[in-house]
């Protein structure tokens, strides 16, 4: 029995007390409560904007760019709760399956744990999104009914020749680097939720910058045809588009931005514990996976724990990347802000 539980008499009260041991954790609970309250307060405004988009789609015959507003799962508070619970469940599953990497582990053991960790994170998120897209948000229309059909064999081939190869190539040097590290990133003391949100913001900005730079190069004349055309064979995106890359393309667009964000944070601020890295990866891969959902999901948030504050903007995040697949010469980032800053943004076909 924990100290917190023994002082609180056990049960639910004790569990809750153990989650709010520090002032930072109490402040985070308050922030979460305010975020939920704002979700209820802003729901009518979000709904009005979505209804406007739905009416525009009916009137013009064009794709509906934002989610619907007709069911409970469309509500900003539901999408906030659903998204964050799903992401935490994946991170918890990975932690239970693998646990922390340990100092003294051999390179092969670290490599194997990292590979399994990536599979649990990415593949669990993919399988869960089959349910998210086709069941939880079945009522939201796809942007297009002209999505390229892909057999299970084709998906498996894409995974084997792209994701598995890229993951293997990028994990091996990370395993060697981990074995040589002095600080292996074990969590020290109670979890710091506000620091985690700050880290997530850092990663979001850094990944967007690295992603835009690499992606812009991939679309340069003379580079695109040999290095990025495969991914754009899906003119209309779908969940399996997340696997339809050449392996080096996936390295440039997914692995290097995340590693660049982690390296810049550790160089300028300090080391990140393994739990936070795992949770950061779950949030960021969730977001990138939904960029190829093929429909406007209300769960593709800029910063997941604070999604109700940005819901009106996040409603268009999936459309933002869908549009990139259709026009090629705009929307190079994975979120809109940097394209706004650099003048490469487009919202209409």
XYZ file of C-alpha atoms in Angstrom:
349
model
C 0.000 0.000 0.000
C 1.342 3.436 -0.906
C 1.798 6.244 1.592
C -0.910 8.235 -0.166
C -3.318 5.308 0.031
C -2.662 4.588 3.676
C -3.237 8.221 4.607
C -6.451 8.406 2.575
C -8.044 5.213 3.819
C -7.623 3.291 0.547
C -10.101 2.902 -2.259
C -10.835 5.481 -4.941
C -9.957 8.354 -2.633
C -6.512 6.880 -2.069
C -5.927 6.326 -5.771
C -6.917 9.912 -6.582
C -4.701 11.224 -3.776
C -1.711 9.339 -5.206
C -2.212 11.098 -8.541
C -2.110 14.604 -7.048
C 0.870 14.451 -4.729
C 2.606 17.633 -5.851
C 1.555 21.227 -6.487
C 2.343 20.739 -10.182
C 0.006 17.749 -10.370
C -2.730 19.703 -8.598
C -2.254 22.577 -11.037
C -2.486 20.091 -13.920
C -5.794 18.741 -12.582
C -7.082 22.317 -12.406
C -5.897 22.958 -15.976
C -7.651 19.785 -17.155
C -10.873 20.883 -15.442
C -10.694 24.322 -17.054
C -9.963 22.705 -20.423
C -13.082 20.537 -20.100
C -15.209 23.492 -19.004
C -13.972 25.493 -21.981
C -14.910 22.557 -24.205
C -18.515 22.821 -23.016
C -18.500 26.620 -23.295
C -17.109 26.655 -26.840
C -19.189 23.713 -28.119
C -21.909 25.900 -29.662
C -19.367 27.961 -31.585
C -17.624 24.807 -32.821
C -20.978 23.319 -33.836
C -22.021 26.458 -35.713
C -18.791 26.458 -37.712
C -19.165 22.776 -38.553
C -22.773 23.235 -39.664
C -21.610 26.070 -41.902
C -19.041 23.734 -43.470
C -21.626 20.981 -43.913
C -24.007 23.393 -45.625
C -21.232 24.655 -47.880
C -20.368 21.074 -48.896
C -24.007 20.338 -49.764
C -24.338 23.586 -51.721
C -21.129 23.294 -53.722
C -20.736 19.528 -53.990
C -17.186 19.834 -52.674
C -15.635 17.798 -49.866
C -16.750 18.510 -46.317
C -13.615 19.947 -44.709
C -14.614 19.825 -41.016
C -16.212 17.141 -38.804
C -19.957 16.821 -38.300
C -21.864 18.128 -35.291
C -24.694 15.630 -34.994
C -23.510 12.975 -32.529
C -22.131 12.915 -29.001
C -18.699 11.767 -30.208
C -18.430 14.984 -32.236
C -18.528 17.103 -29.068
C -15.183 18.778 -28.189
C -15.195 17.308 -24.674
C -15.895 13.779 -25.931
C -13.144 14.017 -28.558
C -10.744 15.400 -25.904
C -11.512 12.511 -23.543
C -11.521 9.861 -26.279
C -8.255 10.989 -27.844
C -6.289 11.364 -24.614
C -7.610 8.114 -23.131
C -6.699 6.222 -26.319
C -3.182 7.651 -26.420
C -2.547 6.924 -22.759
C -3.854 3.370 -23.191
C -1.334 2.716 -25.978
C 1.523 4.197 -23.923
C 0.465 2.091 -20.924
C 0.279 -1.065 -23.064
C 3.793 -0.440 -24.317
C 5.080 0.163 -20.796
C 3.482 -3.058 -19.552
C 4.791 -5.055 -22.495
C 8.365 -3.779 -22.473
C 9.096 -1.554 -19.495
C 12.094 0.761 -19.311
C 15.357 0.105 -21.068
C 18.036 -0.621 -18.482
C 21.662 0.374 -18.140
C 23.770 -2.701 -18.746
C 21.454 -4.221 -21.347
C 23.291 -5.498 -24.421
C 22.884 -3.852 -27.841
C 20.799 -6.769 -29.204
C 18.484 -6.634 -26.173
C 18.058 -2.849 -26.413
C 17.520 -3.138 -30.172
C 14.838 -5.800 -29.714
C 13.061 -3.798 -27.006
C 13.106 -0.658 -29.168
C 11.736 -2.558 -32.162
C 8.928 -4.099 -30.118
C 8.230 -0.693 -28.562
C 7.820 0.884 -31.982
C 5.594 -1.950 -33.185
C 3.343 -1.674 -30.119
C 3.037 2.104 -30.499
C 2.587 2.440 -34.253
C 0.722 -0.797 -34.984
C -1.632 -0.553 -32.007
C -2.440 3.008 -33.051
C -3.062 1.819 -36.615
C -5.361 -1.010 -35.569
C -7.217 1.279 -33.178
C -7.724 3.786 -35.996
C -9.495 1.140 -38.061
C -12.151 1.337 -35.325
C -11.895 5.119 -34.924
C -12.373 5.847 -38.628
C -14.835 3.121 -39.572
C -16.922 2.852 -36.409
C -16.541 5.660 -33.855
C -16.648 8.303 -36.609
C -18.356 6.240 -39.288
C -20.963 8.987 -39.728
C -18.371 11.539 -40.893
C -18.055 11.429 -44.687
C -14.743 10.754 -46.390
C -13.299 13.561 -48.452
C -13.600 11.380 -51.532
C -14.997 8.010 -52.602
C -12.104 7.651 -55.047
C -9.619 6.309 -52.511
C -7.318 3.761 -54.089
C -8.348 0.193 -53.132
C -5.534 -1.750 -51.488
C -5.539 -5.460 -50.659
C -4.290 -6.908 -47.388
C -1.327 -8.344 -49.293
C -0.427 -4.896 -50.654
C -0.647 -3.367 -47.169
C 1.563 -6.133 -45.749
C 4.078 -5.606 -48.560
C 4.147 -1.847 -47.910
C 4.704 -2.490 -44.216
C 7.499 -5.017 -44.816
C 9.381 -2.942 -47.406
C 8.846 0.447 -45.782
C 7.960 0.644 -42.074
C 9.866 -2.457 -41.014
C 12.983 -1.539 -43.017
C 12.976 2.108 -41.875
C 12.399 1.084 -38.268
C 15.240 -1.435 -38.359
C 17.705 0.989 -39.957
C 16.879 3.811 -37.526
C 16.692 1.655 -34.393
C 20.127 0.038 -34.666
C 22.177 3.253 -34.180
C 19.794 4.312 -31.404
C 20.473 1.026 -29.605
C 24.243 1.591 -29.806
C 23.794 5.193 -28.603
C 21.653 4.084 -25.659
C 24.211 1.546 -24.456
C 26.862 4.293 -24.359
C 24.651 6.857 -22.575
C 25.399 7.770 -18.992
C 21.867 8.989 -18.257
C 19.423 6.377 -19.542
C 16.378 8.463 -18.731
C 14.679 6.747 -15.793
C 11.842 8.725 -14.239
C 12.893 10.585 -11.096
C 10.163 11.324 -8.544
C 6.456 11.945 -9.217
C 5.386 12.529 -12.794
C 5.402 16.186 -13.860
C 2.371 16.756 -16.116
C 2.916 20.457 -16.834
C 6.516 19.801 -17.824
C 5.223 17.074 -20.128
C 2.816 19.494 -21.823
C 5.736 21.903 -22.275
C 7.781 19.090 -23.821
C 4.897 18.198 -26.123
C 4.721 21.822 -27.282
C 8.474 21.831 -27.941
C 8.238 18.617 -29.941
C 5.243 19.891 -31.899
C 7.058 23.052 -32.987
C 10.406 21.328 -33.636
C 8.853 18.450 -35.581
C 6.864 20.874 -37.726
C 10.035 22.785 -38.606
C 12.088 19.660 -39.392
C 9.163 18.102 -41.261
C 8.615 21.205 -43.422
C 12.316 21.408 -44.320
C 12.647 17.734 -45.262
C 9.301 17.602 -47.012
C 10.007 20.763 -48.998
C 13.223 19.186 -50.298
C 11.331 16.017 -51.239
C 9.040 18.118 -53.440
C 11.878 19.846 -55.270
C 12.230 19.203 -58.976
C 14.589 16.290 -59.562
C 14.026 14.912 -56.049
C 10.299 14.210 -56.031
C 10.193 11.601 -58.808
C 12.847 9.369 -57.223
C 12.129 9.878 -53.544
C 8.545 10.909 -52.807
C 6.266 9.979 -55.702
C 5.361 6.599 -54.171
C 3.655 8.263 -51.210
C 1.649 10.510 -53.528
C 0.248 7.599 -55.480
C -2.542 8.036 -52.939
C -4.050 11.211 -54.342
C -6.869 10.761 -51.828
C -5.589 9.654 -48.434
C -6.646 6.686 -46.319
C -5.271 4.945 -43.228
C -3.009 2.658 -45.278
C -1.344 5.728 -46.807
C 0.667 5.790 -43.575
C 2.517 2.702 -44.860
C 2.764 3.662 -48.515
C 6.255 5.210 -48.635
C 9.697 4.290 -49.814
C 11.614 3.513 -46.632
C 14.027 6.448 -46.972
C 11.079 8.797 -47.444
C 9.572 7.584 -44.150
C 12.927 8.145 -42.435
C 12.989 11.759 -43.648
C 9.367 12.520 -42.817
C 8.790 10.573 -39.588
C 11.972 9.404 -37.864
C 14.313 12.351 -38.391
C 11.855 15.075 -37.258
C 11.139 13.188 -34.015
C 14.817 12.477 -33.358
C 15.670 16.081 -34.222
C 13.088 17.355 -31.743
C 14.439 15.041 -29.022
C 18.074 15.962 -29.716
C 17.370 19.709 -29.734
C 15.454 19.472 -26.452
C 18.150 17.452 -24.706
C 20.929 19.715 -26.030
C 19.246 22.955 -24.964
C 17.192 21.950 -21.908
C 18.119 18.513 -20.602
C 17.462 14.764 -20.756
C 13.960 13.350 -21.154
C 12.888 10.322 -19.154
C 11.779 7.210 -21.021
C 8.139 7.448 -19.950
C 7.784 10.947 -21.372
C 9.518 9.928 -24.614
C 7.071 7.029 -24.941
C 4.067 9.263 -24.295
C 5.373 11.966 -26.632
C 5.732 9.393 -29.385
C 2.167 8.181 -28.829
C 0.723 11.710 -29.070
C 2.755 12.667 -32.124
C 2.256 9.444 -34.073
C -1.496 9.602 -33.340
C -1.532 13.049 -34.917
C 0.483 12.021 -37.990
C -1.628 8.897 -38.473
C -4.810 10.973 -38.546
C -3.313 13.272 -41.169
C -4.033 10.395 -43.596
C -7.452 9.461 -42.212
C -9.226 10.540 -45.404
C -11.964 12.257 -43.404
C -12.073 15.261 -41.023
C -11.701 13.742 -37.563
C -12.238 15.941 -34.462
C -9.380 14.137 -32.672
C -6.394 15.413 -34.693
C -5.319 18.035 -32.154
C -2.293 20.283 -32.237
C -1.661 19.643 -28.516
C -3.800 16.732 -27.350
C -4.139 17.555 -23.624
C -5.339 21.081 -24.500
C -7.448 20.228 -27.555
C -10.642 22.030 -26.561
C -8.800 25.358 -26.758
C -7.821 24.782 -30.399
C -10.762 22.653 -31.599
C -12.022 25.226 -34.115
C -8.625 25.186 -35.841
C -7.938 21.468 -35.357
C -11.150 20.627 -37.211
C -9.301 21.444 -40.444
C -6.027 19.628 -39.726
C -6.845 16.469 -41.686
C -8.132 18.493 -44.651
C -4.908 20.518 -44.580
C -2.825 17.426 -45.388
C -5.444 15.906 -47.686
C -5.167 19.048 -49.774
C -1.388 18.607 -49.951
C -1.872 15.170 -51.502
C -4.142 16.654 -54.136
C -2.238 19.790 -55.156
C 1.371 18.867 -54.154
C 2.703 22.439 -54.186
C 1.462 23.694 -50.810
C 0.921 22.623 -47.178
C 4.359 21.050 -46.688
C 4.182 20.757 -42.906
C 2.121 18.326 -40.870
C 0.302 21.198 -39.113
C -0.688 24.498 -40.762
C 1.147 27.143 -38.714
C 4.557 27.006 -40.392
C 3.008 27.056 -43.864
C 1.084 30.168 -42.779
C 4.349 31.784 -41.641
C 6.237 30.812 -44.805
C 3.434 31.599 -47.246
C 2.969 28.029 -48.525
C -0.576 27.536 -47.164
C -3.704 26.663 -49.156
C -7.187 25.753 -48.006
C -9.082 25.412 -51.302
C -8.626 23.159 -54.321
